Amino acid sequence: MTLFCILCCLISSAFSLQQDVSINFKGDVKLSLPVHVMKIKPPRAITGTSFKSPLEVFAKIEGCYGLGSGQNHFIKDSQWEQQAALFNATYKKYLDGDWEEEPHSLATFHFLLPSCITTVPTEVKMPSGVPCVLGVHWTGRHNFFLYSLNKTLKDKLDPEGVWPCAAPIAVSQLSDCGSYLVLACEDGVLTLWDLAEGFPLGVVDLPEGCSCQSIHFLKYFLVHEGRNVYPEGPVKSQMACAVLCTDASLHLVTARGAQGPAVSVLVERPVKHPEEAVCAVAPVPTLPGTVLTFSRAGAVHLLDVTHLHIVCAFELPRPYRLAEPRRPLFVASRHHPYLLLRGQMDQDHEGTGSDDAQSSVFYFHFESYPLLERISRSCKISQADLDAACFPQALPLEKRCENFLRKRFQKLENKVKEQEHWTRLRRYSLLLQKEAIKK
């Protein structure tokens, strides 16, 4: 493989870069000043309710969409006290020890595009490709909050929606296209969401003892005649991602429509050789079905996630080695077949040259290696070559429009029926309250 060494001085902090840095600007670019949109604070801890009866709950809550979401509830203070006493009695021997102070809560947020879940009011006109909802979750919290960006500082800042989880959310990741969202909880459960279509693709439980460390989306690919290929046509409700766990094991999670998700082990946790543990992962968009793995020893491998074998390894020329293997600095281009790696000269050879020569960037071109050249140049397949069972024929435009309108009308009718039912329930609650006061 042809290797070109580009000597340059880099910043001291090493972090992963997974986007293409070759961007061409045409004309003058003018950036507007930042505008303060909203200030979001972590929600308060759930406490006992002041409602005396379920009738007051139904009478004072305006809509049915927030009930049962973890925010509107009917739990008294005495019930919380009983649960706390039971917990303290059960785990008394663990609670008596000295515990460190809990760290501050950190927020993780994602900008979500308009979809079936993140709808935009009809009176609001927004250009295509502009986010309309901010998704936020805090460390140690169970809920994922959705805040509308179509608000001003004077508006009441309440979440548009709340997605509760059974355990605290540890990691969340949004795909580059903005169509898929993965929420990974601390108990090893992953929830896969299809934001574009408006439904969850499923729930995946990682093996026992595995907790998610990072999630990396792969461009969806198919296996055709023993090789990985990208379909040329549009792909809906089909996703794949690589999940790196805290025990250095690597898993592949795939989901497709209503078939349900599946999880498979790509790299097992090393037991005999800890230096082979995977500490960083990155997908390679120009090579379908492949990911880069970085080990603690500084080894860089290209892994085929379908056939579970190492395609090749990327080695730096002596006396260079990978700088900070636990936090490598690299760039895997999205549109071009190349890889950039930052290398650092060994300590035995340091001091012989300038600082610029001790830190270098190495350029790997995939198409200069015969095996990777075949994969890179034949990575797409047309619709005509796909099997009809794997990729059914598209419906005519009239039929697709008819199905789309039918689904939209069904959703609208269901919302109207729910609101009417909720209005009748509120009126009935107020009537019962008045009768109770008269008695």
XYZ file of C-alpha atoms in Angstrom:
439
model
C 0.000 0.000 0.000
C 1.409 3.385 -0.992
C 2.269 5.535 1.993
C 2.816 9.282 1.915
C 4.090 11.076 4.991
C 2.936 14.625 5.490
C 4.910 16.316 8.234
C 3.010 18.925 10.154
C 2.605 20.195 13.679
C -0.701 19.224 15.318
C -2.446 20.347 18.433
C -1.642 18.444 21.605
C -5.165 17.274 22.374
C -6.025 14.149 20.391
C -9.600 13.402 19.496
C -11.406 11.402 16.839
C -12.510 13.052 13.588
C -14.891 11.083 11.400
C -15.912 13.669 8.843
C -14.421 14.656 5.524
C -12.245 17.724 5.839
C -12.088 18.484 2.111
C -14.762 21.202 1.849
C -14.776 23.679 -1.017
C -16.340 27.082 -0.378
C -17.620 29.048 -3.351
C -17.940 32.780 -2.926
C -17.948 34.800 0.268
C -19.333 33.106 3.368
C -21.001 35.354 5.950
C -22.018 33.882 9.285
C -24.754 35.492 11.343
C -24.298 36.258 15.035
C -25.533 33.645 17.551
C -29.029 34.206 18.909
C -30.198 33.139 22.362
C -33.176 30.831 21.784
C -33.863 29.119 25.105
C -32.330 28.111 28.432
C -33.028 24.544 29.501
C -32.427 23.276 33.045
C -32.539 19.670 34.284
C -36.031 18.748 35.495
C -36.713 18.594 39.186
C -36.670 15.283 40.994
C -40.038 13.537 41.190
C -41.758 14.279 44.516
C -45.095 13.457 46.036
C -48.196 14.911 44.435
C -50.547 17.415 46.049
C -53.627 15.833 44.463
C -56.003 14.258 46.943
C -57.881 12.031 44.508
C -57.628 10.784 40.920
C -60.554 13.057 40.026
C -58.371 16.127 40.612
C -55.717 14.687 38.308
C -58.155 14.303 35.403
C -59.779 17.677 36.085
C -56.582 19.777 36.178
C -54.501 18.162 33.444
C -55.385 19.711 30.093
C -54.221 16.984 27.713
C -53.891 13.222 27.790
C -50.481 13.133 26.096
C -48.464 13.930 29.232
C -50.174 11.534 31.627
C -48.039 8.524 32.430
C -44.889 10.000 30.883
C -43.046 10.248 34.180
C -43.945 13.922 34.737
C -47.656 13.796 35.621
C -48.230 11.109 38.207
C -50.328 10.260 41.273
C -47.827 9.110 43.922
C -48.082 10.389 47.487
C -45.192 11.421 49.743
C -45.879 8.498 52.064
C -45.370 6.051 49.187
C -41.981 7.586 48.360
C -41.016 7.374 52.052
C -41.986 3.698 52.164
C -39.930 2.940 49.069
C -36.908 4.802 50.507
C -37.175 2.946 53.830
C -37.398 -0.397 52.051
C -34.375 0.411 49.894
C -32.285 1.539 52.886
C -33.183 -1.596 54.845
C -32.321 -3.904 51.941
C -28.955 -2.326 51.119
C -27.973 -1.138 54.597
C -24.580 -2.841 54.582
C -23.660 -1.111 51.328
C -24.991 2.301 52.351
C -23.062 2.439 55.639
C -19.719 2.839 53.825
C -18.157 6.088 52.729
C -19.337 7.162 49.305
C -17.885 9.754 47.008
C -19.860 12.843 46.111
C -22.024 12.380 43.028
C -20.674 14.139 39.909
C -22.517 17.023 38.325
C -25.185 16.173 35.790
C -24.128 16.640 32.170
C -26.517 17.133 29.266
C -26.324 15.370 25.894
C -28.389 16.917 23.106
C -29.288 16.226 19.470
C -30.900 18.467 16.847
C -33.785 16.530 15.273
C -35.230 17.213 11.839
C -38.993 17.393 11.121
C -40.513 13.904 11.002
C -43.579 11.963 12.076
C -42.440 12.211 15.694
C -41.048 15.764 15.663
C -43.879 17.566 13.907
C -43.898 21.285 13.093
C -47.066 23.421 13.457
C -48.738 24.228 10.168
C -48.514 27.982 10.763
C -44.715 27.763 11.140
C -42.806 27.811 7.861
C -39.303 26.358 8.023
C -36.892 25.580 5.190
C -36.061 21.956 4.539
C -33.090 20.514 6.377
C -33.463 22.821 9.400
C -33.859 21.167 12.854
C -37.117 21.831 14.662
C -36.704 19.877 17.921
C -33.927 19.588 20.478
C -33.583 16.170 22.144
C -31.889 16.268 25.571
C -31.042 13.795 28.314
C -28.988 14.234 31.489
C -26.584 11.799 33.120
C -28.249 9.591 35.666
C -31.755 10.403 34.354
C -34.289 8.028 32.822
C -36.093 10.416 30.465
C -35.315 11.745 26.995
C -36.894 15.187 26.529
C -38.028 16.807 23.288
C -38.039 20.645 23.209
C -39.442 22.601 20.288
C -37.078 25.149 18.737
C -40.007 27.251 17.468
C -40.222 29.230 20.711
C -39.089 32.555 22.081
C -37.658 33.481 25.461
C -41.102 34.628 26.607
C -42.781 31.291 25.891
C -43.283 28.736 28.644
C -40.436 26.245 28.339
C -42.057 22.833 28.685
C -40.966 19.723 26.773
C -43.093 18.770 23.797
C -42.608 15.107 24.631
C -40.947 12.833 27.175
C -39.643 9.333 26.406
C -39.187 7.390 29.664
C -36.679 4.536 29.915
C -36.469 1.749 32.478
C -32.872 2.670 33.431
C -30.732 5.822 33.283
C -29.609 6.736 29.762
C -25.839 6.269 29.372
C -25.219 6.958 25.663
C -27.317 8.335 22.803
C -26.422 8.634 19.141
C -28.157 10.195 16.127
C -27.365 9.011 12.596
C -25.803 11.404 10.092
C -28.999 11.518 8.044
C -31.048 12.297 11.170
C -33.445 9.381 10.571
C -32.331 7.003 13.325
C -31.753 7.461 17.046
C -30.317 4.936 19.522
C -30.743 5.296 23.292
C -28.454 3.043 25.361
C -29.280 2.613 29.042
C -26.922 1.710 31.853
C -28.421 -1.796 32.133
C -27.275 -2.687 28.593
C -30.641 -2.167 26.867
C -30.672 -0.291 23.529
C -33.811 1.303 22.073
C -33.723 1.852 18.294
C -35.934 4.631 16.906
C -36.883 5.325 13.299
C -37.600 9.044 13.487
C -38.456 9.409 9.800
C -41.265 6.838 9.892
C -42.277 7.567 13.479
C -41.956 4.192 15.248
C -39.329 2.249 17.245
C -37.409 -0.405 15.322
C -37.065 -2.499 18.455
C -35.242 -3.052 21.727
C -31.909 -4.888 22.001
C -30.413 -6.362 25.170
C -26.625 -6.617 25.165
C -25.006 -9.704 26.745
C -24.858 -9.813 30.516
C -22.176 -7.596 31.970
C -21.888 -5.402 28.850
C -22.558 -1.693 29.061
C -22.482 0.617 26.052
C -19.493 2.934 25.676
C -20.028 4.358 22.175
C -22.308 3.857 19.144
C -21.216 4.206 15.509
C -23.723 4.139 12.636
C -22.798 2.265 9.464
C -24.194 3.179 6.086
C -26.735 0.435 5.410
C -25.344 -2.299 3.163
C -26.419 -5.649 1.712
C -24.555 -8.889 1.121
C -24.813 -9.794 -2.574
C -22.954 -12.808 -3.946
C -20.619 -12.908 -0.973
C -19.629 -9.236 -1.010
C -20.853 -6.144 0.781
C -22.573 -3.559 -1.430
C -24.567 -0.352 -1.060
C -28.009 -0.273 -2.750
C -28.343 2.659 -5.125
C -32.013 3.259 -4.356
C -33.418 4.861 -1.192
C -33.423 2.771 1.983
C -36.096 3.138 4.662
C -36.403 1.616 8.137
C -33.142 -0.294 7.809
C -30.138 0.500 9.981
C -26.872 -0.978 11.258
C -24.521 0.255 13.958
C -21.409 -0.931 15.781
C -21.610 -0.786 19.593
C -18.396 -0.649 21.620
C -18.890 -1.800 25.217
C -17.003 -0.843 28.358
C -15.424 -4.319 28.535
C -13.756 -3.736 25.102
C -16.156 -6.080 23.281
C -17.646 -4.960 19.965
C -21.167 -5.810 18.753
C -23.116 -5.281 15.539
C -26.768 -4.226 15.905
C -29.029 -4.380 12.845
C -32.736 -3.645 12.401
C -35.011 -3.867 9.397
C -38.658 -2.793 9.380
C -40.934 -5.054 11.377
C -38.537 -8.020 11.455
C -37.039 -6.929 14.758
C -33.448 -6.083 15.659
C -30.559 -8.527 15.953
C -27.233 -8.322 17.764
C -24.043 -10.263 16.993
C -20.552 -10.238 18.499
C -17.793 -8.811 16.288
C -14.894 -8.775 18.752
C -14.968 -10.573 22.081
C -13.485 -9.198 25.258
C -9.779 -10.111 25.397
C -8.887 -12.188 28.438
C -5.335 -13.423 27.906
C -4.019 -10.376 26.025
C -5.360 -7.096 27.493
C -3.237 -5.035 25.086
C -5.467 -6.267 22.224
C -8.544 -4.611 23.739
C -10.414 -2.309 21.357
C -10.446 1.282 22.608
C -11.841 3.145 19.565
C -14.011 2.340 16.530
C -14.798 4.223 13.322
C -16.852 3.223 10.240
C -15.337 3.526 6.747
C -18.096 4.888 4.448
C -16.230 4.170 1.202
C -15.849 0.460 2.073
C -19.281 -1.094 2.804
C -19.607 -3.265 5.885
C -16.225 -2.348 7.379
C -15.022 -0.546 10.504
C -11.655 0.573 11.816
C -10.615 -0.777 15.218
C -7.870 0.780 17.355
C -6.298 -1.372 20.082
C -4.463 -0.301 23.210
C -1.181 -1.564 21.734
C -1.549 0.874 18.824
C -2.691 -1.624 16.167
C -5.139 -0.376 13.512
C -7.235 -3.033 11.738
C -9.911 -2.926 9.048
C -12.651 -5.339 10.125
C -15.339 -6.858 7.877
C -18.466 -6.961 10.068
C -20.249 -9.481 7.831
C -17.595 -12.171 7.422
C -15.940 -11.395 10.798
C -12.376 -11.280 9.513
C -9.644 -8.650 9.418
C -9.208 -7.366 5.870
C -5.875 -5.613 6.473
C -3.842 -3.685 9.028
C -2.466 -0.156 8.787
C 1.077 0.188 10.137
C 3.194 3.306 10.440
C 6.802 3.242 9.270
C 9.484 3.043 11.900
C 10.345 4.852 14.103
C 6.749 6.170 14.209
C 3.838 4.773 16.206
C 0.198 5.691 16.703
C -0.104 8.735 18.927
C -2.269 8.117 22.002
C -3.904 4.798 20.989
C -6.692 5.251 23.545
C -7.711 8.548 21.891
C -6.395 8.354 18.320
C -6.502 11.265 15.919
C -7.699 10.125 12.478
C -9.909 11.023 9.536
C -11.848 8.434 7.509
C -13.171 10.274 4.455
C -16.870 9.958 3.686
C -16.590 10.357 -0.079
C -12.976 9.534 -0.990
C -10.991 6.303 -0.473
C -8.372 7.509 1.966
C -7.447 7.470 5.632
C -5.346 9.925 7.643
C -3.576 8.824 10.813
C -1.541 10.867 13.243
C 1.776 9.284 14.215
C 4.374 10.160 16.780
C 8.074 9.317 16.865
C 9.253 6.837 19.504
C 10.950 8.223 22.572
C 14.242 6.538 21.634
C 14.424 8.649 18.473
C 13.085 11.896 19.917
C 15.395 14.826 20.316
C 17.137 14.212 16.999
C 14.889 16.568 15.016
C 12.514 19.465 15.419
C 9.065 19.287 17.030
C 7.459 19.386 13.571
C 9.212 16.155 12.559
C 8.189 14.310 15.733
C 4.462 14.623 15.016
C 3.317 13.532 11.557
C 0.196 12.691 9.569
C 0.234 9.567 7.375
C -1.928 9.170 4.289
C -3.313 5.758 3.223
C -5.018 5.499 -0.177
C -7.310 2.446 -0.372
C -7.282 2.090 -4.142
C -3.502 1.670 -4.185
C -3.996 -1.780 -2.604
C -5.586 -4.350 -5.012
C -7.975 -5.904 -2.493
C -9.309 -2.591 -1.192
C -9.465 -1.218 -4.735
C -11.949 -3.938 -5.764
C -14.074 -3.256 -2.681
C -14.024 0.511 -3.149
C -14.807 0.589 -6.883
C -17.544 -2.077 -6.815
C -19.319 -0.981 -3.642
C -22.704 -0.143 -5.242
C -25.337 -2.315 -6.886
C -28.313 -1.292 -9.000
C -31.930 -2.109 -8.258
C -32.152 -4.498 -11.207
C -29.421 -6.749 -9.787
C -30.989 -7.131 -6.388
C -33.082 -10.117 -5.478
C -36.809 -9.351 -5.450
C -37.210 -11.089 -2.098
C -34.594 -8.877 -0.465
C -35.598 -5.670 -2.190
C -39.207 -5.683 -3.464
C -40.268 -3.621 -6.454
C -41.415 -0.085 -5.722
C -45.107 0.705 -5.937
C -46.428 3.201 -8.494
C -46.541 6.840 -7.449
C -50.366 6.926 -7.287
C -50.469 3.885 -4.996
C -47.806 5.293 -2.670
C -49.665 8.618 -2.418
C -52.886 6.782 -1.640
C -51.249 4.732 1.146
C -49.608 7.829 2.584
C -52.875 9.805 2.705
C -54.698 6.856 4.265
C -52.137 6.609 7.058
C -52.247 10.352 7.713
C -56.060 10.361 7.924
C -55.985 7.439 10.343
C -53.557 9.271 12.631
C -55.672 12.435 12.490
C -58.867 10.529 13.344
C -57.175 8.826 16.295
C -55.965 12.160 17.705
C -59.471 13.676 17.408
C -61.036 10.671 19.148
C -58.474 10.812 21.976
C -59.093 14.502 22.569
C -62.882 14.036 22.594
C -62.552 11.163 25.057
C -60.281 13.257 27.274
C -62.746 16.188 27.242
C -65.620 13.932 28.309
C -63.461 12.458 31.068
C -62.620 15.941 32.418
C -66.278 16.995 32.401
C -67.268 13.803 34.222
C -64.548 14.399 36.843
C -65.737 17.948 37.488
C -69.321 16.697 37.835
C -68.290 14.068 40.386
C -66.324 16.661 42.340
C -69.348 18.989 42.524
C -71.571 16.123 43.730
C -69.008 15.202 46.371
C -68.940 18.814 47.652
C -72.745 18.912 47.912
C -72.766 15.748 50.025
